[in-house]
XYZ file of C-alpha atoms in Angstrom:
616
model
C -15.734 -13.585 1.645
C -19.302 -12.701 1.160
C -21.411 -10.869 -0.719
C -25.220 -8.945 0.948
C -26.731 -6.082 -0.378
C -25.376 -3.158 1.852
C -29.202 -1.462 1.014
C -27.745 1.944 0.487
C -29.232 3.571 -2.928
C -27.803 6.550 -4.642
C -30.133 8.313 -2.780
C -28.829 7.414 0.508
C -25.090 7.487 -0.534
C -26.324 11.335 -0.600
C -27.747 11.439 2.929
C -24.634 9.681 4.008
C -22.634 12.924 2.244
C -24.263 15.689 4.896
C -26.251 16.014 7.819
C -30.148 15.640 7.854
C -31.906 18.192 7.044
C -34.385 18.694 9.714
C -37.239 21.294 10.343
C -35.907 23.096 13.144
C -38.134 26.140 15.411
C -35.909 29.240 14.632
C -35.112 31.694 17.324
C -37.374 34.882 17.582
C -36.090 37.351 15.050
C -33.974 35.575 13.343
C -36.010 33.746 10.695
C -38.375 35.721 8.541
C -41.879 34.196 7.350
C -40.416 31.783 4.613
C -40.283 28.760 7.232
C -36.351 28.516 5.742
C -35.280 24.896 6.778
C -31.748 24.243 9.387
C -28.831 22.220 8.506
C -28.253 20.450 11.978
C -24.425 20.120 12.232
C -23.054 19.228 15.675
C -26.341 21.167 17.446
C -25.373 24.043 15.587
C -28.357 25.286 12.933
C -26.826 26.347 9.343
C -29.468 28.416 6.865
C -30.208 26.824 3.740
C -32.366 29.047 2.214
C -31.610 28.089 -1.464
C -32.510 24.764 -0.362
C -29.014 22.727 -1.012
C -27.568 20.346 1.986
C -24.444 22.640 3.154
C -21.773 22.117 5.775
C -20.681 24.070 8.384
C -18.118 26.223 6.748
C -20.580 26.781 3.998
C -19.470 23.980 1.865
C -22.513 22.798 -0.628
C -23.303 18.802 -0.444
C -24.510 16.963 -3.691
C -27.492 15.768 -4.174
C -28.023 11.965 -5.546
C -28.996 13.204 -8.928
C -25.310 15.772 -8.967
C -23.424 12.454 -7.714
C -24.333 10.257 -10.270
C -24.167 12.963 -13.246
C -20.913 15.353 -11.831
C -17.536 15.047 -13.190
C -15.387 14.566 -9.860
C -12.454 16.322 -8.981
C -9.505 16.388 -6.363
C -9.023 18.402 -2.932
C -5.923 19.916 -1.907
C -3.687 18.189 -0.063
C -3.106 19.873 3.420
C 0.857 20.509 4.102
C 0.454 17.924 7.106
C 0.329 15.605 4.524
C 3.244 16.290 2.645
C 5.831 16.354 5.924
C 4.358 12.624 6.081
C 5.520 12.241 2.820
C 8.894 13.140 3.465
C 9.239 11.089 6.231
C 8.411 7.827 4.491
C 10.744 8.931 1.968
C 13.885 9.322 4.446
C 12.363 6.198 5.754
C 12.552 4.295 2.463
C 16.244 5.406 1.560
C 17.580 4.146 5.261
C 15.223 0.908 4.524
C 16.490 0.646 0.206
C 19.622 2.146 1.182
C 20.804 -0.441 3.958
C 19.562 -3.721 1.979
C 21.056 -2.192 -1.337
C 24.431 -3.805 -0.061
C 23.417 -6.602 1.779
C 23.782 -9.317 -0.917
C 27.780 -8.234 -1.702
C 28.313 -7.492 2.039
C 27.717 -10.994 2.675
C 28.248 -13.211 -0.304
C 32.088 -11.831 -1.187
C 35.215 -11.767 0.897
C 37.372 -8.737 1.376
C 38.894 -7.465 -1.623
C 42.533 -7.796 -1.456
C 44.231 -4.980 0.743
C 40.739 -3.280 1.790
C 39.370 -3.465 5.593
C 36.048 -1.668 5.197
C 34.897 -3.789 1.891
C 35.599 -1.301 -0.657
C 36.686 -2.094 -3.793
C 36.751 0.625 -5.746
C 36.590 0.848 -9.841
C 37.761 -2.596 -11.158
C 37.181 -5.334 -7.939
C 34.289 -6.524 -6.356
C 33.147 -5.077 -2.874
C 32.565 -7.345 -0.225
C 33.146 -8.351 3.416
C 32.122 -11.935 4.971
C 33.035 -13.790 2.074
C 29.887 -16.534 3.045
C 28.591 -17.365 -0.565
C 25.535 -17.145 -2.388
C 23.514 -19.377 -0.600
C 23.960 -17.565 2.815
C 23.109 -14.097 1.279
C 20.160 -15.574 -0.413
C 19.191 -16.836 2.830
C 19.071 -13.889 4.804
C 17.955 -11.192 2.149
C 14.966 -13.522 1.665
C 14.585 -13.992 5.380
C 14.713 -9.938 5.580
C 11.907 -9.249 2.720
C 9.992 -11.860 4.622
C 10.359 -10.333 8.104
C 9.584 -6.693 6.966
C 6.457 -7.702 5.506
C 5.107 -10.249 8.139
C 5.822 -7.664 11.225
C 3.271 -5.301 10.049
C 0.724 -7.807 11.117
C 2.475 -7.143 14.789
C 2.968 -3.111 14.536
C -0.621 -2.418 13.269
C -2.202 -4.174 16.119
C -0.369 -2.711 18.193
C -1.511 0.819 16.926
C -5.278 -0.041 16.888
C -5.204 -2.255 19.995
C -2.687 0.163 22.627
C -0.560 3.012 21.149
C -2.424 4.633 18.011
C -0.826 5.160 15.147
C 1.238 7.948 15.881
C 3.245 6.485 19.321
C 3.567 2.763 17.263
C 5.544 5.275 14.510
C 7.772 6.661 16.948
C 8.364 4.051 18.778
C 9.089 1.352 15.392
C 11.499 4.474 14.668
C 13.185 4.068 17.788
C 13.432 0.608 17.088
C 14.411 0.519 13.471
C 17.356 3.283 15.262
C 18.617 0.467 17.157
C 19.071 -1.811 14.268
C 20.386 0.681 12.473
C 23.149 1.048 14.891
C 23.908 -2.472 15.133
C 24.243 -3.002 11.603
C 26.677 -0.173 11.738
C 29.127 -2.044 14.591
C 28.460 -5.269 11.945
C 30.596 -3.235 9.354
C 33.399 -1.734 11.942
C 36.926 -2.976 10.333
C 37.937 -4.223 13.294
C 34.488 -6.559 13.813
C 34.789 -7.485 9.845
C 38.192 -9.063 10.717
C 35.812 -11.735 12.406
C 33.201 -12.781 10.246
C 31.549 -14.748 13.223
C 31.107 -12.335 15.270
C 30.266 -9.460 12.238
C 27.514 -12.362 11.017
C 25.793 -12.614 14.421
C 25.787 -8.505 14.670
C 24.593 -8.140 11.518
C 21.817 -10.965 12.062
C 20.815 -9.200 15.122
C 20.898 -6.049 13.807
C 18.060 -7.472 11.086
C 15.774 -8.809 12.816
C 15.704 -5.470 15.243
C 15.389 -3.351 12.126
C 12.364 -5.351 10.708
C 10.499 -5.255 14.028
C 10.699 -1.435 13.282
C 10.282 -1.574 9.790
C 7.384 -3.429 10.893
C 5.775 -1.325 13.476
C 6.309 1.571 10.828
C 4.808 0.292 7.791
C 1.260 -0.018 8.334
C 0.819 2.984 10.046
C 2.534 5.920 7.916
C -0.033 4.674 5.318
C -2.945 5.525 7.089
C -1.905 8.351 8.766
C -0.785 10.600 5.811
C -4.439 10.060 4.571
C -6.323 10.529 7.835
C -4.776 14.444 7.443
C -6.828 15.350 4.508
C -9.666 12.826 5.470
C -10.155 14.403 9.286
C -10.735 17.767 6.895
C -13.312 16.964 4.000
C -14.716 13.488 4.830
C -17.344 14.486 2.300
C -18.252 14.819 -1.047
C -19.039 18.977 -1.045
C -19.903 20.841 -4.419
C -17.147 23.004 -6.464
C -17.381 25.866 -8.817
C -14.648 25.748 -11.433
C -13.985 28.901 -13.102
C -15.839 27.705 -16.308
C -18.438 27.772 -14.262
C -18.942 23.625 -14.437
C -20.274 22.356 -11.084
C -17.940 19.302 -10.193
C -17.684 17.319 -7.000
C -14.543 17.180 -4.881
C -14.669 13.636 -4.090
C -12.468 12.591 -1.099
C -11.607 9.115 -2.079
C -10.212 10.849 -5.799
C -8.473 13.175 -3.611
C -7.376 10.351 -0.948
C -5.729 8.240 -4.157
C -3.795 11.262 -5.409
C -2.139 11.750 -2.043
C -1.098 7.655 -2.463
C -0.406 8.299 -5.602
C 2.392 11.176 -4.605
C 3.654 9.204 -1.262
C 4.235 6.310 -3.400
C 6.725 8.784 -5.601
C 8.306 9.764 -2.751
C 9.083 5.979 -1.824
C 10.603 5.684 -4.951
C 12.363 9.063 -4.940
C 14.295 7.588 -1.343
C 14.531 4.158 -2.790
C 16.320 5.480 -5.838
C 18.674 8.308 -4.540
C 19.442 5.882 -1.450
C 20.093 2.640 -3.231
C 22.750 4.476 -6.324
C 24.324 6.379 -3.858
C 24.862 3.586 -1.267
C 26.382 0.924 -3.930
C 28.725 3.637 -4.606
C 29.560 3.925 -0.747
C 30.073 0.471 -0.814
C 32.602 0.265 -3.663
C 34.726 3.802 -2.924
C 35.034 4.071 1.007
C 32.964 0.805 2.812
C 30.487 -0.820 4.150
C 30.529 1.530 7.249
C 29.374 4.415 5.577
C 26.864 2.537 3.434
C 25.061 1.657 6.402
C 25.732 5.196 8.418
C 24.533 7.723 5.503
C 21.020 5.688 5.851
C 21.116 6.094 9.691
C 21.861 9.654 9.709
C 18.713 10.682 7.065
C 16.810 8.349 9.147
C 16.696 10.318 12.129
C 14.920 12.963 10.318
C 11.943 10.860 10.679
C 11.856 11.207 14.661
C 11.966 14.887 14.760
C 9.513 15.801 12.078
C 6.992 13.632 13.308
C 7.865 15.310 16.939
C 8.041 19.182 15.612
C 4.542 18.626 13.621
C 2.967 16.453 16.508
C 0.262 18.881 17.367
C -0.261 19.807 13.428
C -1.211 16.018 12.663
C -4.822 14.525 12.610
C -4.685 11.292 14.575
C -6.889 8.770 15.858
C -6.806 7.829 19.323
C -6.560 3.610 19.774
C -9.750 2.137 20.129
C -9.011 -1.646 21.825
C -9.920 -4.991 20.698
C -12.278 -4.069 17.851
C -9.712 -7.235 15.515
C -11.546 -9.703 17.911
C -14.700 -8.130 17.730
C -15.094 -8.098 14.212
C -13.954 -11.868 14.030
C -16.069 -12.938 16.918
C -18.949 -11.129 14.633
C -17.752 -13.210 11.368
C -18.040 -16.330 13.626
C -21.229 -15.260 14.910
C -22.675 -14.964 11.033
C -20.961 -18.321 10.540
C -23.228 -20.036 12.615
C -25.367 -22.872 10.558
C -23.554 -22.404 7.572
C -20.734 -24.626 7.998
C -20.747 -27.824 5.741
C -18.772 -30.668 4.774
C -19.037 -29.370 0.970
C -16.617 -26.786 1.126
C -18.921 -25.299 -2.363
C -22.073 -25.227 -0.483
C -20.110 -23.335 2.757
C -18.512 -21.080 -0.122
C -22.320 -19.855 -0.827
C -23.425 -20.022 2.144
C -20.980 -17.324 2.686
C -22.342 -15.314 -0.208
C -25.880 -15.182 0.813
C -27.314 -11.728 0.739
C -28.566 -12.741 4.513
C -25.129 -13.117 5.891
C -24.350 -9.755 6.907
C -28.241 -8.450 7.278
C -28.968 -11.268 10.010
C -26.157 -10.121 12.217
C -26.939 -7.099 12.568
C -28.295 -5.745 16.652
C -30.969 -4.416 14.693
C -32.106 -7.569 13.183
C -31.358 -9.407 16.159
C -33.354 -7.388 18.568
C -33.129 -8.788 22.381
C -31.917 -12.101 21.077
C -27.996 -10.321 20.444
C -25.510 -11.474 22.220
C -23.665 -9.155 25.402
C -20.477 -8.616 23.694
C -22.929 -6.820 20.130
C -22.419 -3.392 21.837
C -22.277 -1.871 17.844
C -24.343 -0.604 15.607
C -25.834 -1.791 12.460
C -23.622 0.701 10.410
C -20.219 -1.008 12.329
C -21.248 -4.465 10.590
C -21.376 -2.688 7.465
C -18.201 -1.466 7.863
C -16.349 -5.074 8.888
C -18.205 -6.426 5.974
C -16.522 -3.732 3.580
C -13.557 -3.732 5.519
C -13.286 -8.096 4.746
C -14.015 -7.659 1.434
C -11.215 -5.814 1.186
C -9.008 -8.462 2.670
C -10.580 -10.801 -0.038
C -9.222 -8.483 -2.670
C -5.958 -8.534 -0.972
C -5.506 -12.272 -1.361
C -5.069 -12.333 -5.019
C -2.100 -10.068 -4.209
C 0.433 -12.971 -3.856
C 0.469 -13.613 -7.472
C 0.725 -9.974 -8.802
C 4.007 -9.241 -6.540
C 5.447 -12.599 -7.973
C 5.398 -10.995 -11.125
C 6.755 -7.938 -9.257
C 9.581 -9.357 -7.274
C 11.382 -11.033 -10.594
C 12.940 -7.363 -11.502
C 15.213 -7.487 -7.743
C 16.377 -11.000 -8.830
C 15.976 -12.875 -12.066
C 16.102 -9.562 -14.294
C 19.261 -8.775 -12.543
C 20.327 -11.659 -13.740
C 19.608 -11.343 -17.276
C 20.679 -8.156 -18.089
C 24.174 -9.465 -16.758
C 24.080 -11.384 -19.628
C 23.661 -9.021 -22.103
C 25.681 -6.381 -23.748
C 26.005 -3.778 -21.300
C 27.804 -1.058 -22.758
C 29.842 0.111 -19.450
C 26.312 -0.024 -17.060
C 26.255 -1.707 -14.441
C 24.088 -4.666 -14.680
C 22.612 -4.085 -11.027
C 22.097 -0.231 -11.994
C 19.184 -1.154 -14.867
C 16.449 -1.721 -12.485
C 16.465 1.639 -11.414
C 14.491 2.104 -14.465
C 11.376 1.755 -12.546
C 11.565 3.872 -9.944
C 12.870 6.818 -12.407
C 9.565 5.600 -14.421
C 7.728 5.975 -11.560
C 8.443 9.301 -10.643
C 7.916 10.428 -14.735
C 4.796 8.874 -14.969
C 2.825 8.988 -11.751
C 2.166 12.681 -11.985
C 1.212 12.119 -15.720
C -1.383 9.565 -14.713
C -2.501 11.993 -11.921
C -2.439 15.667 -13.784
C -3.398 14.053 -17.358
C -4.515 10.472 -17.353
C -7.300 9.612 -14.555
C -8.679 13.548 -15.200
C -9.131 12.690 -18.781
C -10.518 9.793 -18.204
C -12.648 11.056 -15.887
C -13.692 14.293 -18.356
C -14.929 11.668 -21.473
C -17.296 10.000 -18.436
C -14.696 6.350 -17.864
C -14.902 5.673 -13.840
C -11.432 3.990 -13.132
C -12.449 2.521 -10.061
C -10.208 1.114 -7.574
C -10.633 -2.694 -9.092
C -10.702 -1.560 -12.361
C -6.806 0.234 -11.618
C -5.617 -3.230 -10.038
C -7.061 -5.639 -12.602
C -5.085 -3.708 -15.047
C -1.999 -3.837 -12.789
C -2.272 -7.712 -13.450
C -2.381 -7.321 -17.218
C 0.362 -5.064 -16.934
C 2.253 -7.559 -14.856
C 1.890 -10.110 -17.414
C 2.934 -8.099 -20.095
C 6.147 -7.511 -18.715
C 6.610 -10.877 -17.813
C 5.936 -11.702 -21.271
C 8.900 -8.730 -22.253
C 10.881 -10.419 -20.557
C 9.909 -13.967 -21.817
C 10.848 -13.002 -25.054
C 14.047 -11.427 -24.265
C 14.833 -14.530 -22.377
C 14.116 -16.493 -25.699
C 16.417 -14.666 -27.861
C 19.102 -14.438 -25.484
C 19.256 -18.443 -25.633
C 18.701 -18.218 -29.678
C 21.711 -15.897 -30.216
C 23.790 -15.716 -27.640
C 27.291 -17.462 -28.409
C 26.663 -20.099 -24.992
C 23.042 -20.874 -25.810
C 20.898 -21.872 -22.676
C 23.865 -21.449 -20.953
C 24.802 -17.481 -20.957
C 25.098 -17.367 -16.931
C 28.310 -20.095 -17.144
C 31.722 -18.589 -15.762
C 33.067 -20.301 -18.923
C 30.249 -18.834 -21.251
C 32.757 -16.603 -23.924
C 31.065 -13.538 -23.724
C 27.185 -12.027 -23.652
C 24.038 -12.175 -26.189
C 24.669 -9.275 -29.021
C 21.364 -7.540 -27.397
C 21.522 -4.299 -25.921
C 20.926 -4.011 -22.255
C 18.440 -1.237 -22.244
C 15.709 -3.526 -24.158
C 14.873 -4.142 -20.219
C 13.218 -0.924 -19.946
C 10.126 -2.164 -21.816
C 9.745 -4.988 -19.065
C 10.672 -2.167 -16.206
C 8.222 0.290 -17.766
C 5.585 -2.430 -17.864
C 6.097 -2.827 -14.246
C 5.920 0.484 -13.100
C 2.898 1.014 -14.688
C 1.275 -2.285 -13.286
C 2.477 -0.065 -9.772
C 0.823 2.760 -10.219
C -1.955 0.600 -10.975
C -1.875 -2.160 -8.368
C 0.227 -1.325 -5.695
C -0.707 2.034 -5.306
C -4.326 1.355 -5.117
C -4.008 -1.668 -3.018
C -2.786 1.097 -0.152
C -5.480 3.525 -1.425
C -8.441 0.697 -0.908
C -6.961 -0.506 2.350
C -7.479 2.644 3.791
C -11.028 3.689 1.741
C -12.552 0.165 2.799
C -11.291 -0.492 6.460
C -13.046 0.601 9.616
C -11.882 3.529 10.946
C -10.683 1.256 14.245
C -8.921 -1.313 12.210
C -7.101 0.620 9.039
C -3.912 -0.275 10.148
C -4.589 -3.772 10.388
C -6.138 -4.305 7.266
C -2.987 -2.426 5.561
C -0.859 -4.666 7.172
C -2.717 -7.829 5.527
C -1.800 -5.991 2.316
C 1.433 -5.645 3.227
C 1.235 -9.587 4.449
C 1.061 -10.523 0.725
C 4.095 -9.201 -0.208
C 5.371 -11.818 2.480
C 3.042 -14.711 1.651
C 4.307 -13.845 -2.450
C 8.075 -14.370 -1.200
C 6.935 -17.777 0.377
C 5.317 -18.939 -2.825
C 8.400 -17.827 -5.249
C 10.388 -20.496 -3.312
C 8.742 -23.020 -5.441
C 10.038 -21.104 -8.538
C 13.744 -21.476 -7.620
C 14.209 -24.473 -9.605
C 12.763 -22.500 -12.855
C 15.384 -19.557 -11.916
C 18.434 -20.669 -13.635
C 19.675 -21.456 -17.319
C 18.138 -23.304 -19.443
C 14.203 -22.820 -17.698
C 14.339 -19.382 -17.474
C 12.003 -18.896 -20.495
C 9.702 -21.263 -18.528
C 9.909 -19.029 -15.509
C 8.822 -16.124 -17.066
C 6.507 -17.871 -19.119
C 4.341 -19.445 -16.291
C 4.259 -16.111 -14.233
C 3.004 -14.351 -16.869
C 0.281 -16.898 -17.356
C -0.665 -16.727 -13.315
C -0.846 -12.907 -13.663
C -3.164 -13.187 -16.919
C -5.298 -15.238 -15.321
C -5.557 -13.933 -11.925
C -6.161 -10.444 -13.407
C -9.033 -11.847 -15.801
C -10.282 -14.414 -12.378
C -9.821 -10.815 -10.357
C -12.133 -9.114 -12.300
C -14.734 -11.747 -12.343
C -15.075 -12.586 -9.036
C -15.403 -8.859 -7.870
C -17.017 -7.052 -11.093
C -20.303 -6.851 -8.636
C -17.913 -5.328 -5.448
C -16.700 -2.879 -8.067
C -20.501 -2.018 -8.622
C -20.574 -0.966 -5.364
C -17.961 1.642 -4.872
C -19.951 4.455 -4.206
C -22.243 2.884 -1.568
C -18.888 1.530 0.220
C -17.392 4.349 -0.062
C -19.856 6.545 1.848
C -20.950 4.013 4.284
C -21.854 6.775 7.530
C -19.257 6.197 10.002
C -20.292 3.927 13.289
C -20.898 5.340 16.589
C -18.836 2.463 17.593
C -15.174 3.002 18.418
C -13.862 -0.012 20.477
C -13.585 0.540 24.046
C -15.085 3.811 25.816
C -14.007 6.847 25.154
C -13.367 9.995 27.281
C -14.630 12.813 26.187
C -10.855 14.283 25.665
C -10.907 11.780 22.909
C -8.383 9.506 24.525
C -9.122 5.710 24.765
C -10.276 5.663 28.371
């Protein structure tokens, strides 16, 4: 939204790394004559008699010179982190699991002679019978749900319950939906499609309230684990004897980087082995298997409860920071919407806002600091580059419908045509610890930064090379397929002489544009926010998703024979040219990374606090 010099230098990026050195009287016999300087950490004096900035377990700080020149390296990941892990992958095989079935569930009837929907090797599983347009409906409805309740869940967290209680509680929830969905599928309630319709509606909008609540909050949390540990930069040794820097934020995107695998690892396992639930025994135990692994979520969280690092909730600091927005607004509203757009991106905006700046002229409800407007500035811009989301999870979102599609109209060679897409998840999990063990290091070793914006302008391009993959596939299906444009007909006489598996080029495209983009976007949600508002600004990434959904309604006349070449066409052109407007409008945010990233952390925390640490 705007742009203002933050005034931090490499210099003070350093300061913000480690206490102040201060000259400090030393205790009678315990200094010698040198005058040594103190490290003042917490009131407690640390020696520094080599002169370097150290911590108080002896780690070594770098200086602004060691920052700038350093290769950087990754942390360890504490084991805290990895339980978190595992949860969100149960998590995501209920979630992939469940929905895996919901478009046969309700589109197709009964098979002949079945009660629980099974249809085993030659028929088609089903159970309502309701059509196309009514599974559409509510699978669309569902995506849409699951990503707008976020919004609701991570106020919640930062407002009242913190992240942890919002967790257990959405799980609770979700639970309850869970088991609804379940009686939806009985044989008995089946036998009434009215009534199984109206449980299973119920039943989904119960589950996305705690798919919701859940969401925004796992995200931050599994990061806040290594963060409450090394919120630092600190000085390591490698056995070469090359002085690198563990950098937190390197170390923060690796642990994305792994939970995102572990998403995929639970999407994948839970949605092959549910279809198969589906076909061989029923709908019942499509939708139980999920349950059950589900409630593994509950009682890790509650056997590791004292073992996690978690942030007490700090109130109303949402309002707050827009009340401060609208405060900075002030005289630069205008009828030219162009001259309110600059007005925004003074370098003054932020600056003249601050209680500093203000003096006795701020307002009663500026009880923050200067560094907390620095922080809601960072933590906006983020939301800004969260808004050219939509378009990059348009791209995205054709490989769960239109690519289905297509590859059902090629030669298929005994695979399912619903089974391809599982090419990107299996991608994922090959590839993201090659980009983290092999890629970004050795990058990193030749001297190339891959920033944050750098990684998700190149998940655009990536986007729109798959979209062009599958363009061209598109093209040649029509060219030399024995129906023409037509190839989706019930009367077409058979599929386009093109083997199936050309899709993985698209599918590898896309998983690579996730690693890239969606990834990241979690990474930078959490790396940007304030510390009182992460889960809110991860739930307006997760919003986009949502707000992308919306916007691919105006593509459903384009998603059907003979446009389909169009579709892909034009959605390859939006992600080209949102990835090259990307890049342009935030070339000078990605300039900044360093200074944003090591912003020093406000006094401010919302409401009073006790000294316990509990909201008071």
């Amino acid at each position: 939204m705007t742009s203002g010099a933050i005034g931090l230098d490499l210099a003070e990026v350093s300061k913000s790394n480690a206490p102040q050195v201060l000259d400090v009287p030393a205790a009678p016999g315990l200094i010698n004559e040198k005058n040594e300087k103190t490290l003042v950490i917490d009131d407690r004096p640390v020696l520094t008699s080599d002169g370097s900035l150290r911590g108080p377990e002896g780690e070594e700080y770098p200086t602004a010179e060691e920052i700038e020149k350093l290769r950087r390296v990754c942390g360890v990941v504490p084991l805290s982190a990895y339980t978190i892990a595992f949860v969100e992958l149960c998590e995501r095989f209920s979630y992939y699991g469940t929905t895996a079935v919901f478009v046969n569930f309700i589109q197709y009837p009964l098979p002949d002679g079945s009660t629980t929907g099974s249809s085993g090797t030659d028929r088609q599983s089903g159970a309502l019978g309701l059509g196309q347009r009514a599974s559409t409906g509510l699978t669309t409805f569902n995506s849409m749900w699951a990503y707008f309740m976020p919004l609701v869940g991570a106020y919640m967290a930062d407002q009242y319950w913190g992240r942890y209680k919002t967790i257990q509680i959405s799980i609770f929830i979700a639970i309850v939906g869970h088991i609804i969905l379940i009686i939806s599928t009985i044989p008995s309630v089946i036998a009434h499609p009215d009534g199984s319709i109206a449980a299973f509606s119920i039943g989904l909008i119960i589950f996305g309230v705690g798919v919701g609540g859940f969401k925004p909050n796992i995200s931050p949390l599994i990061a806040e684990q290594y963060e409450s540990k090394h919120p630092q930069q600190y000085i390591k040794i490698q056995k070469s004897g090359e002085r690198t820097i563990v950098d937190p934020t390197m170390t923060i995107s690796r642990i994305y980087m792994y939970f995102y695998l572990m998403i995929n690892v639970g999407a994948l396992i839970g949605q092959i082995g549910m279809v198969y639930a589906e076909k061989y025994v029923g709908y019942w135990l499509a939708f139980v298997l999920p349950t059950i692994l589900f409630l593994c979520c509950p009682t890790i969280m509650f056997l590791m409860r004292n073992k996690y690092a978690r942030r007490p909730p700090t109130g109303s600091v949402l309002a707050k920071a827009l009340q401060l927005w609208g405060f900075a607004m002030k005289g630069r509203w205008s009828v030219n919407p162009v001259t309110t757009f600059k007005n925004m991106r003074s370098d003054d905006f932020w600056e003249s806002v601050k209680p500093s700046r203000l003096g006795s002229n701020k307002p009663v409800w500026m009880t923050f600091d200067d560094v907390w407007v620095d922080e809601v500035r960072r933590g906006l811009k983020a939301c800004t580059v969260f808004l050219w989301y939509p378009v990059y999870w348009l791209a995205y979102n054709q490989m769960t419908n239109n690519l289905v599609s297509q590859a059902a109209t090629m030669e298929l060679h005994g695979a399912p045509n619903d089974l391809i897409n599982n090419i990107d998840p299996i991608a994922l999990i090959i590839f993201i610890p090659i980009c983290d063990m092999f890629i970004y290091p050795g990058l990193e070793r030749i001297g190339i930064r891959f920033t944050p914006l750098k990684k998700i302008a190149w998940g655009f391009v990536t986007a729109a090379l798959s979209m062009i993959a599958a363009c061209v596939t598109q093209y040649y299906i029509y060219k030399i397929g024995p129906c023409g444009k037509y190839p989706s007909e019930t009367t077409c006489s058979g599929p386009a002489p093109i083997n199936v598996w050309v899709q993985t080029i698209p599918y590898l495209l896309i998983a690579f544009s996730e690693i890239f983009a969606s990834i990241t976007g979690l990474e930078y949600a959490f790396t940007k926010a304030p510390k009182n508002m992460r889960s809110v600004v991860t739930a307006v990434f997760l919003f986009m998703s949502a707000v992308s959904y919306a916007i691919g309604e105006a593509f459903v006349s384009l998603s059907a024979d003979p446009l389909l070449v169009w579709n892909y066409m034009i959605i390859s052109i939006l992600a080209a040219i949102a990835g090259a407007a990307f890049w342009l409008a935030h070339r000078k945010l990605d300039a900044e990374e360093d200074k944003l990233n090591f912003i020093p952390e406000s006094s401010f925390k919302g409401r009073q606090m006790s000294q316990g640490g509990q909201a008071a």
